[in-house]
Amino acid sequence: MRTNRIRTIAVAATALAAALSLTACGGEDKAMGTKPAGAVDTATPAATGTDDKAQSDAPKAGEPETQTVPAEGKHAGGNGKKPETAPNEKAAPSIPACTPKNSTVKVSSVSRPINHLLLTVTNTGSTDCAAYYAPFLRFDDAQAVYPVLDDSKPQAVVTLSPGQEAYAGISLLGEPGQNEPVKSDNLGVIMVDKNNESKGESTLKLPAETYTDSLGFVTYWQSDVENALMF
């Protein structure tokens, strides 16, 4: 009897020790935030609602991403009005070229500098026109146009209001003795547009005893006579 009682006490002690050991391990797992093997996560969606929403909004594998487009009239600022177009986004209107249809051209002699002529174009229309580039000149039946002096290019295109004038200087001869001068009677003046393309030709009578050679030139259109004759 005594022996059986001792055995019973020993078995009870062993069972108690095992239970205490399991309780200690479970507490340690809870303290460390880990879960015992086989444990089931019992967290509710309410506790992690933000993460769940972010995950539900994210595109699933294989699905294209989509971008939300705001309804018309809802712009940054929330005033419900469409933004106005900035002034620099509007294309600048192209000014029509001065042509034989909206202007007249004349040629005249000048006392200084020598061997020069002055070409004048006048806007005879009712709206502005632009004297683009330089006039193309042809003396009599010459096949090639007269050379243009690149150094005379102005900083901006000359725009003429109705009644205003622009000017181009014509140098007739190079240095004496370099080329044989040729007498000319008529001058063809071709006006060009902003693309430097012909917009019509006017034929003018040259001053008497006008001689030219291959070393002469014509300037770009200028806003005043002095600039036209300074070259």
Tab-separated table of C-alpha atoms in Angstrom:
chain	number	residue	atom	x	y	z
A	1	MET	CA	0.000	0.000	0.000
A	2	ARG	CA	2.723	2.447	0.886
A	3	THR	CA	4.577	1.623	-2.297
A	4	ASN	CA	1.480	2.193	-4.488
A	5	ARG	CA	0.806	5.527	-2.798
A	6	ILE	CA	4.319	6.708	-3.457
A	7	ARG	CA	3.937	5.767	-7.137
A	8	THR	CA	0.644	7.678	-7.359
A	9	ILE	CA	2.221	10.814	-5.875
A	10	ALA	CA	5.149	10.552	-8.284
A	11	VAL	CA	2.833	10.288	-11.317
A	12	ALA	CA	0.812	13.281	-10.145
A	13	ALA	CA	3.976	15.313	-9.638
A	14	THR	CA	5.157	14.457	-13.151
A	15	ALA	CA	1.810	15.503	-14.680
A	16	LEU	CA	1.852	18.782	-12.750
A	17	ALA	CA	5.368	19.561	-13.954
A	18	ALA	CA	4.371	18.918	-17.582
A	19	ALA	CA	1.332	21.223	-17.281
A	20	LEU	CA	3.426	24.016	-15.800
A	21	SER	CA	5.929	23.610	-18.629
A	22	LEU	CA	3.232	23.971	-21.300
A	23	THR	CA	1.762	27.046	-19.580
A	24	ALA	CA	5.183	28.706	-19.465
A	25	CYS	CA	5.802	28.089	-23.194
A	26	GLY	CA	2.408	29.525	-24.167
A	27	GLY	CA	3.046	32.688	-22.154
A	28	GLU	CA	6.454	33.127	-23.721
A	29	ASP	CA	4.941	32.827	-27.223
A	30	LYS	CA	2.363	35.507	-26.396
A	31	ALA	CA	4.957	37.839	-24.931
A	32	MET	CA	7.181	37.525	-28.011
A	33	GLY	CA	4.262	38.016	-30.403
A	34	THR	CA	4.746	34.647	-32.027
A	35	LYS	CA	2.143	31.986	-32.531
A	36	PRO	CA	2.481	28.382	-31.540
A	37	ALA	CA	2.703	25.950	-34.414
A	38	GLY	CA	-0.737	25.270	-35.868
A	39	ALA	CA	-2.339	28.338	-34.257
A	40	VAL	CA	-5.093	30.096	-36.253
A	41	ASP	CA	-5.067	33.937	-36.772
A	42	THR	CA	-8.200	35.306	-35.150
A	43	ALA	CA	-7.634	39.025	-35.993
A	44	THR	CA	-10.797	40.684	-37.334
A	45	PRO	CA	-10.921	42.737	-40.576
A	46	ALA	CA	-11.920	45.798	-38.541
A	47	ALA	CA	-8.513	45.875	-36.868
A	48	THR	CA	-6.670	45.929	-40.208
A	49	GLY	CA	-9.243	47.680	-42.389
A	50	THR	CA	-6.749	50.145	-43.959
A	51	ASP	CA	-4.375	47.446	-45.124
A	52	ASP	CA	-7.249	45.301	-46.393
A	53	LYS	CA	-8.641	48.263	-48.436
A	54	ALA	CA	-5.225	49.027	-49.936
A	55	GLN	CA	-4.826	45.395	-50.892
A	56	SER	CA	-8.335	45.225	-52.400
A	57	ASP	CA	-7.685	48.430	-54.443
A	58	ALA	CA	-4.403	47.103	-55.832
A	59	PRO	CA	-4.723	45.465	-59.279
A	60	LYS	CA	-4.687	41.694	-59.294
A	61	ALA	CA	-1.968	39.822	-61.125
A	62	GLY	CA	-2.632	39.891	-64.871
A	63	GLU	CA	-5.126	42.787	-64.709
A	64	PRO	CA	-4.213	46.197	-66.338
A	65	GLU	CA	-3.882	49.195	-64.062
A	66	THR	CA	-6.623	51.813	-64.311
A	67	GLN	CA	-6.446	55.564	-63.752
A	68	THR	CA	-9.344	57.544	-62.376
A	69	VAL	CA	-10.249	60.478	-64.617
A	70	PRO	CA	-11.971	63.371	-62.806
A	71	ALA	CA	-15.392	64.393	-64.033
A	72	GLU	CA	-15.442	67.316	-66.476
A	73	GLY	CA	-15.321	70.668	-64.749
A	74	LYS	CA	-13.537	69.362	-61.654
A	75	HIS	CA	-10.040	70.771	-61.833
A	76	ALA	CA	-7.398	71.546	-59.283
A	77	GLY	CA	-8.835	74.261	-57.073
A	78	GLY	CA	-12.330	72.776	-57.124
A	79	ASN	CA	-14.077	75.806	-58.643
A	80	GLY	CA	-15.754	73.704	-61.326
A	81	LYS	CA	-14.489	75.952	-64.164
A	82	LYS	CA	-12.216	75.027	-67.024
A	83	PRO	CA	-8.806	76.735	-66.872
A	84	GLU	CA	-8.367	79.552	-69.332
A	85	THR	CA	-5.791	79.136	-72.095
A	86	ALA	CA	-2.591	81.015	-71.306
A	87	PRO	CA	-1.789	83.822	-73.777
A	88	ASN	CA	1.478	82.167	-74.859
A	89	GLU	CA	-0.417	79.007	-75.822
A	90	LYS	CA	-2.309	80.826	-78.555
A	91	ALA	CA	-0.692	80.727	-81.971
A	92	ALA	CA	0.473	84.175	-83.070
A	93	PRO	CA	-1.485	85.305	-86.146
A	94	SER	CA	0.539	85.397	-89.348
A	95	ILE	CA	0.799	88.858	-90.918
A	96	PRO	CA	0.052	88.789	-94.672
A	97	ALA	CA	2.957	89.620	-96.947
A	98	CYS	CA	3.090	92.877	-98.854
A	99	THR	CA	2.359	91.894	-102.468
A	100	PRO	CA	1.362	93.661	-105.702
A	101	LYS	CA	-2.265	93.163	-104.571
A	102	ASN	CA	-1.984	95.207	-101.369
A	103	SER	CA	1.052	97.452	-102.006
A	104	THR	CA	2.939	99.407	-104.636
A	105	VAL	CA	6.666	99.561	-105.354
A	106	LYS	CA	8.727	102.364	-106.894
A	107	VAL	CA	12.409	102.891	-107.666
A	108	SER	CA	14.210	106.244	-107.482
A	109	SER	CA	17.673	107.773	-107.837
A	110	VAL	CA	19.666	109.044	-104.832
A	111	SER	CA	22.550	111.481	-104.686
A	112	ARG	CA	24.374	109.575	-101.922
A	113	PRO	CA	25.854	107.060	-101.943
A	114	ILE	CA	26.842	107.073	-105.591
A	115	ASN	CA	25.793	104.189	-107.853
A	116	HIS	CA	22.798	103.413	-105.654
A	117	LEU	CA	19.030	103.340	-106.135
A	118	LEU	CA	16.269	103.359	-103.525
A	119	LEU	CA	13.385	100.911	-103.635
A	120	THR	CA	10.210	101.869	-101.746
A	121	VAL	CA	7.184	99.683	-100.991
A	122	THR	CA	3.950	101.283	-99.710
A	123	ASN	CA	1.052	99.471	-98.053
A	124	THR	CA	-2.021	100.460	-100.076
A	125	GLY	CA	-4.362	97.964	-98.398
A	126	SER	CA	-6.721	98.344	-95.446
A	127	THR	CA	-4.835	95.991	-93.082
A	128	ASP	CA	-1.232	95.500	-91.991
A	129	CYS	CA	1.223	93.721	-94.272
A	130	ALA	CA	4.806	92.594	-93.742
A	131	ALA	CA	7.796	93.276	-95.990
A	132	TYR	CA	9.480	89.885	-95.589
A	133	TYR	CA	13.165	89.242	-96.316
A	134	ALA	CA	14.521	91.173	-99.311
A	135	PRO	CA	12.962	91.811	-102.726
A	136	PHE	CA	14.084	89.580	-105.582
A	137	LEU	CA	15.346	91.790	-108.408
A	138	ARG	CA	15.820	91.124	-112.094
A	139	PHE	CA	17.361	93.714	-114.402
A	140	ASP	CA	15.849	93.479	-117.888
A	141	ASP	CA	15.861	89.839	-119.015
A	142	ALA	CA	18.464	88.529	-116.567
A	143	GLN	CA	17.988	84.838	-115.749
A	144	ALA	CA	19.395	85.075	-112.203
A	145	VAL	CA	18.068	87.279	-109.421
A	146	TYR	CA	20.239	90.064	-108.068
A	147	PRO	CA	22.457	89.163	-105.063
A	148	VAL	CA	21.030	89.899	-101.570
A	149	LEU	CA	23.299	91.393	-98.882
A	150	ASP	CA	22.963	89.111	-95.833
A	151	ASP	CA	24.655	91.646	-93.546
A	152	SER	CA	21.694	93.998	-93.995
A	153	LYS	CA	19.191	91.665	-92.295
A	154	PRO	CA	17.204	93.686	-89.687
A	155	GLN	CA	16.462	92.479	-86.169
A	156	ALA	CA	12.770	92.084	-86.957
A	157	VAL	CA	10.494	91.873	-89.971
A	158	VAL	CA	9.224	95.281	-91.069
A	159	THR	CA	5.443	95.467	-90.614
A	160	LEU	CA	3.541	98.218	-92.419
A	161	SER	CA	0.241	99.701	-91.389
A	162	PRO	CA	-1.921	101.099	-94.216
A	163	GLY	CA	-0.033	103.990	-95.827
A	164	GLN	CA	3.374	103.158	-94.293
A	165	GLU	CA	6.549	102.480	-96.296
A	166	ALA	CA	9.584	100.197	-96.202
A	167	TYR	CA	12.863	100.644	-98.072
A	168	ALA	CA	15.616	98.622	-99.736
A	169	GLY	CA	18.901	99.952	-101.069
A	170	ILE	CA	20.280	98.814	-104.429
A	171	SER	CA	24.016	98.958	-105.034
A	172	LEU	CA	24.523	98.998	-108.803
A	173	LEU	CA	28.283	98.605	-109.285
A	174	GLY	CA	31.294	97.084	-107.598
A	175	GLU	CA	34.758	98.612	-107.597
A	176	PRO	CA	35.557	100.462	-110.860
A	177	GLY	CA	37.310	98.305	-113.428
A	178	GLN	CA	36.365	94.957	-111.841
A	179	ASN	CA	33.474	94.206	-114.190
A	180	GLU	CA	32.072	95.595	-117.410
A	181	PRO	CA	28.880	97.594	-116.565
A	182	VAL	CA	25.719	96.788	-118.500
A	183	LYS	CA	22.987	99.320	-119.236
A	184	SER	CA	19.531	98.311	-117.949
A	185	ASP	CA	16.111	99.825	-118.686
A	186	ASN	CA	13.630	97.819	-116.630
A	187	LEU	CA	13.549	96.294	-113.161
A	188	GLY	CA	11.457	93.337	-112.051
A	189	VAL	CA	10.642	93.407	-108.300
A	190	ILE	CA	9.390	90.172	-106.763
A	191	MET	CA	7.813	90.331	-103.293
A	192	VAL	CA	8.032	87.240	-101.072
A	193	ASP	CA	6.077	85.808	-98.136
A	194	LYS	CA	7.316	84.557	-94.755
A	195	ASN	CA	8.495	81.337	-96.420
A	196	ASN	CA	10.611	83.376	-98.846
A	197	GLU	CA	8.386	82.306	-101.751
A	198	SER	CA	7.325	84.566	-104.587
A	199	LYS	CA	4.010	86.424	-104.194
A	200	GLY	CA	4.017	88.340	-107.475
A	201	GLU	CA	6.233	90.585	-109.582
A	202	SER	CA	6.060	94.275	-110.454
A	203	THR	CA	7.914	95.705	-113.466
A	204	LEU	CA	9.351	99.207	-113.040
A	205	LYS	CA	11.021	101.662	-115.394
A	206	LEU	CA	14.588	102.383	-114.257
A	207	PRO	CA	16.063	105.907	-114.148
A	208	ALA	CA	17.884	106.848	-117.346
A	209	GLU	CA	21.457	105.692	-117.732
A	210	THR	CA	21.268	102.950	-115.112
A	211	TYR	CA	24.245	100.590	-115.290
A	212	THR	CA	24.779	97.430	-113.274
A	213	ASP	CA	27.363	94.670	-112.937
A	214	SER	CA	27.571	91.298	-111.189
A	215	LEU	CA	29.072	92.799	-108.005
A	216	GLY	CA	26.022	94.823	-106.999
A	217	PHE	CA	23.437	93.820	-104.367
A	218	VAL	CA	20.088	94.651	-102.799
A	219	THR	CA	19.456	94.980	-99.044
A	220	TYR	CA	16.713	93.489	-96.902
A	221	TRP	CA	13.645	95.659	-96.399
A	222	GLN	CA	14.327	98.346	-93.781
A	223	SER	CA	12.078	100.606	-91.743
A	224	ASP	CA	13.902	103.829	-92.718
A	225	VAL	CA	15.842	105.235	-95.656
A	226	GLU	CA	19.096	105.694	-93.737
A	227	ASN	CA	19.396	101.995	-92.936
A	228	ALA	CA	18.591	101.056	-96.515
A	229	LEU	CA	21.371	103.242	-97.933
A	230	MET	CA	24.088	102.677	-95.327
A	231	PHE	CA	25.600	99.651	-97.087
